[in-house]
Short mmCIF file of C-alpha atoms in Angstrom, two decimals:
data_model
loop_
_atom_site.label_atom_id
_atom_site.label_comp_id
_atom_site.label_asym_id
_atom_site.label_seq_id
_atom_site.Cartn_x
_atom_site.Cartn_y
_atom_site.Cartn_z
CA GLY A 157 0.00 0.00 0.00
CA ARG A 158 0.90 3.66 -0.22
CA GLU A 159 3.07 4.98 2.56
CA LYS A 160 1.40 7.80 4.47
CA LYS A 161 3.55 10.49 6.04
CA ALA A 162 2.28 12.05 9.24
CA LYS A 163 3.04 15.72 9.78
CA VAL A 164 4.32 16.51 13.24
CA VAL A 165 3.77 19.99 14.62
CA GLN A 166 4.97 20.94 18.09
CA VAL A 167 2.58 23.28 19.86
CA GLY A 168 4.66 25.73 21.87
CA LYS A 169 7.52 25.53 19.39
CA ASP A 170 6.13 25.55 15.83
CA ILE A 171 2.94 27.22 17.05
CA THR A 172 3.11 29.84 19.81
CA TRP A 173 0.48 31.94 21.56
CA HIS A 174 -0.09 34.52 24.25
CA LYS A 175 -3.21 35.80 25.96
CA THR A 176 -4.26 39.33 25.03
CA GLY A 177 -7.41 39.86 27.12
CA GLY A 178 -10.64 38.42 28.45
CA ASP A 179 -13.28 38.48 31.14
CA LEU A 180 -15.35 35.95 33.09
CA TYR A 181 -16.80 34.48 29.92
CA HIS A 182 -14.15 34.60 27.23
CA GLN A 183 -10.43 34.86 26.48
CA SER A 184 -8.62 36.56 23.61
CA LEU A 185 -5.28 35.31 22.36
CA ALA A 186 -2.77 35.91 19.61
CA ILE A 187 -1.57 32.74 17.89
CA GLU A 188 1.47 32.64 15.62
CA GLY A 189 1.22 29.62 13.36
CA ARG A 190 3.64 28.28 10.80
CA THR A 191 1.93 30.08 7.92
CA SER A 192 -0.01 32.96 9.48
CA LYS A 193 -0.92 34.94 12.59
CA TYR A 194 -4.35 34.84 14.19
CA GLN A 195 -6.36 36.86 16.69
CA VAL A 196 -8.79 34.47 18.35
CA ASP A 197 -11.63 34.85 20.87
CA ILE A 198 -12.82 31.74 22.71
CA PRO A 199 -15.84 31.58 25.05
CA LEU A 200 -13.92 29.40 27.52
CA LEU A 201 -11.73 30.05 30.56
CA GLY A 202 -8.58 28.32 31.76
CA ASP A 203 -4.97 28.34 30.59
CA PHE A 204 -5.42 24.85 29.15
CA GLN A 205 -8.01 26.24 26.73
CA LEU A 206 -5.40 28.59 25.27
CA GLU A 207 -3.19 25.63 24.42
CA ASN A 208 -6.22 23.77 23.05
CA ALA A 209 -6.96 26.72 20.74
CA ALA A 210 -3.37 26.80 19.51
CA THR A 211 -3.49 23.06 18.88
CA ALA A 212 -6.69 23.50 16.86
CA VAL A 213 -4.99 26.18 14.73
CA ALA A 214 -2.06 23.84 14.12
CA ALA A 215 -4.46 21.16 12.87
CA LEU A 216 -6.32 23.65 10.66
CA GLU A 217 -3.07 24.86 9.09
CA ILE A 218 -2.23 21.27 8.18
CA LEU A 219 -5.67 20.79 6.65
CA THR A 220 -5.28 24.03 4.67
CA SER A 221 -1.91 22.86 3.35
CA GLU A 222 -3.62 19.66 2.18
CA GLY A 223 -6.09 21.66 0.09
CA PHE A 224 -8.99 22.25 2.48
CA ASP A 225 -10.55 25.69 2.12
CA ILE A 226 -10.73 27.17 5.62
CA SER A 227 -10.99 30.96 5.86
CA ASP A 228 -10.19 33.25 8.78
CA THR A 229 -13.95 33.84 9.08
CA ASP A 230 -14.53 30.08 9.38
CA LEU A 231 -11.87 29.98 12.08
CA ALA A 232 -13.37 32.88 14.06
CA GLN A 233 -16.91 31.51 13.82
CA GLY A 234 -15.76 28.05 14.86
CA PHE A 235 -13.96 29.26 17.96
CA GLY A 236 -16.87 31.55 18.82
CA ARG A 237 -19.24 28.58 18.97
CA VAL A 238 -17.09 26.30 21.09
CA LYS A 239 -18.80 24.90 24.18
CA TRP A 240 -17.32 22.70 26.90
CA PRO A 241 -19.96 22.31 29.62
CA GLY A 242 -18.58 21.34 33.00
CA ARG A 243 -14.99 22.41 32.41
CA PHE A 244 -14.18 25.56 34.37
CA HIS A 245 -17.77 26.52 33.64
CA ILE A 246 -19.44 29.53 35.29
CA MET A 247 -23.10 28.80 36.03
CA GLN A 248 -24.02 32.14 37.62
CA GLU A 249 -22.58 35.22 39.33
CA ASN A 250 -23.18 36.87 42.72
CA PRO A 251 -22.27 34.46 44.14
CA LEU A 252 -20.16 33.01 41.39
CA VAL A 253 -20.86 29.30 40.90
CA LEU A 254 -18.10 27.39 39.16
CA VAL A 255 -18.41 23.77 38.06
CA ASP A 256 -15.43 21.69 36.95
CA GLY A 257 -15.04 18.01 36.20
CA ALA A 258 -11.58 17.67 37.76
CA HIS A 259 -11.29 14.16 39.21
CA ASN A 260 -7.59 13.47 39.68
CA VAL A 261 -4.65 15.18 41.35
CA ALA A 262 -3.28 16.83 38.20
CA SER A 263 -6.61 18.26 37.03
CA MET A 264 -7.46 19.43 40.55
CA ARG A 265 -4.11 21.21 40.76
CA GLY A 266 -4.94 22.93 37.48
CA LEU A 267 -8.39 23.92 38.75
CA ILE A 268 -6.94 25.49 41.89
CA SER A 269 -4.34 27.40 39.85
CA ASN A 270 -7.02 28.77 37.53
CA ILE A 271 -9.32 29.77 40.42
CA ARG A 272 -6.49 31.81 41.92
CA LYS A 273 -5.60 33.33 38.57
CA TYR A 274 -9.08 34.30 37.35
CA PHE A 275 -11.05 35.20 40.47
CA SER A 276 -10.89 37.31 43.59
CA TYR A 277 -13.25 36.25 46.36
CA LYS A 278 -13.93 36.47 50.06
CA ARG A 279 -14.71 32.82 50.84
CA ILE A 280 -14.88 29.68 48.76
CA PHE A 281 -17.54 27.04 49.39
CA LEU A 282 -16.53 23.66 48.01
CA VAL A 283 -19.25 21.19 47.04
CA PHE A 284 -17.28 18.00 46.60
CA GLY A 285 -18.11 14.45 45.60
CA THR A 286 -16.01 11.88 43.80
CA SER A 287 -15.84 8.21 42.90
CA CYS A 288 -14.44 5.56 45.20
CA ASP A 289 -11.80 4.48 42.65
CA LYS A 290 -10.12 7.90 42.60
CA ASP A 291 -7.10 9.09 44.59
CA ILE A 292 -9.32 10.65 47.22
CA ALA A 293 -6.53 11.48 49.68
CA GLY A 294 -4.40 13.04 46.94
CA ILE A 295 -7.27 15.12 45.54
CA ILE A 296 -8.32 16.41 48.96
CA SER A 297 -4.69 17.22 49.82
CA GLU A 298 -4.74 19.59 46.84
CA LEU A 299 -8.12 21.12 47.67
CA ILE A 300 -7.25 22.19 51.21
CA ALA A 301 -4.88 24.79 49.71
CA LEU A 302 -8.01 26.84 48.98
CA SER A 303 -8.95 26.90 52.70
CA PRO A 304 -12.52 26.12 51.67
CA GLN A 305 -15.71 25.68 53.61
CA VAL A 306 -16.63 22.16 52.54
CA ILE A 307 -19.85 20.35 51.79
CA VAL A 308 -19.31 16.71 50.89
CA THR A 309 -21.94 15.03 48.79
CA ARG A 310 -22.42 12.24 46.27
CA ALA A 311 -23.82 11.74 42.82
CA GLY A 312 -26.48 9.10 42.37
CA HIS A 313 -24.32 6.30 40.99
CA SER A 314 -22.96 3.09 42.46
CA ARG A 315 -19.27 4.08 42.48
CA ALA A 316 -19.76 7.31 44.42
CA ALA A 317 -17.39 7.53 47.38
CA PRO A 318 -19.03 7.23 50.82
CA LEU A 319 -19.64 10.60 52.43
CA SER A 320 -18.00 9.47 55.66
CA THR A 321 -14.79 8.68 53.76
CA LEU A 322 -14.68 12.15 52.22
CA ALA A 323 -15.46 13.86 55.53
CA GLU A 324 -12.73 11.87 57.30
CA GLU A 325 -10.11 12.83 54.70
CA PHE A 326 -10.93 16.52 55.09
CA SER A 327 -10.99 16.20 58.89
CA ARG A 328 -7.52 14.62 58.89
CA ARG A 329 -6.30 17.77 57.18
CA GLY A 330 -7.95 20.15 59.63
CA ILE A 331 -11.17 20.94 57.76
CA GLU A 332 -14.55 19.92 59.15
CA SER A 333 -17.13 19.43 56.42
CA GLU A 334 -20.89 19.43 56.24
CA ILE A 335 -22.42 16.20 54.91
CA ILE A 336 -25.37 16.49 52.53
CA GLU A 337 -26.71 13.45 50.70
CA THR A 338 -27.52 14.79 47.23
CA ILE A 339 -25.89 17.18 44.78
CA SER A 340 -28.99 19.36 44.45
CA GLU A 341 -29.39 19.75 48.22
CA ALA A 342 -25.66 20.44 48.60
CA ILE A 343 -25.73 23.20 45.98
CA SER A 344 -28.87 24.71 47.51
CA ARG A 345 -27.19 24.70 50.92
CA ALA A 346 -24.04 26.37 49.57
CA LEU A 347 -26.08 29.04 47.82
CA SER A 348 -28.06 29.72 51.00
CA ILE A 349 -24.92 30.56 53.01
CA ALA A 350 -22.69 32.16 50.35
CA ASP A 351 -22.85 35.88 49.75
CA ARG A 352 -22.22 37.90 46.60
CA LYS A 353 -18.44 38.03 46.97
CA ASP A 354 -18.02 34.30 47.60
CA ILE A 355 -17.41 31.44 45.18
CA VAL A 356 -19.26 28.14 45.18
CA CYS A 357 -17.09 25.54 43.43
CA VAL A 358 -18.68 22.19 42.55
CA THR A 359 -16.16 19.54 41.54
CA GLY A 360 -14.81 16.01 41.98
CA SER A 361 -16.30 13.90 39.19
CA LEU A 362 -18.07 14.00 35.85
CA PHE A 363 -21.13 12.49 37.56
CA VAL A 364 -21.19 15.44 39.95
CA VAL A 365 -20.84 17.82 36.99
CA ALA A 366 -23.74 16.17 35.15
CA GLU A 367 -26.08 16.52 38.13
CA THR A 368 -24.96 20.12 38.66
CA LEU A 369 -25.71 21.07 35.05
CA ASP A 370 -29.08 19.38 35.48
CA TYR A 371 -29.75 21.38 38.66
CA PHE A 372 -29.09 24.70 36.96
CA SER A 373 -31.09 23.80 33.87
CA GLY A 374 -34.11 23.09 36.06
CA GLY A 375 -33.96 19.34 35.52
#
């Protein structure tokens, strides 16, 4: 058969980028590709989304070099329509409610870094539930860096970690948590005690994210 040659592009070397602006709902960045320069707006937050955008441009430049007709307008419209529910996703403001599907040590570390970078706040209320097969101790060891007020909860699936286990892990690290059985009740509780300058962060698993999105959509 015909030999196919794969094109390798190193994002960060062949393709570079830097952030130029943004607010709570979008980021602007300048991307320098191999063949052109781009000004891009994405309706997503988080440093990782900047790298994702640069990676997408790298792929589009390869497609263009192979004969695909992709205009700058196509590029701008495509980025403008991007959605990633549940990934550093703001559900409301005053108080700000942030939902993120982080469920391991590395992604939780990234979440904490982005919270500190993007937001100023008085207190942070953490609504946390995760699965029993995750590195619960490692994840919670990261989360205590936020000095949060904690509500532990669980999604309605069989692998959800026991609430007592989560509460014990926080307690071992000097944080006493409130135990609330369901995601919806936990969010309602957090909203009832948070004020306008606080953050409510809901995280720990994709199951928790799914039920949170359902809660805010009126499901």
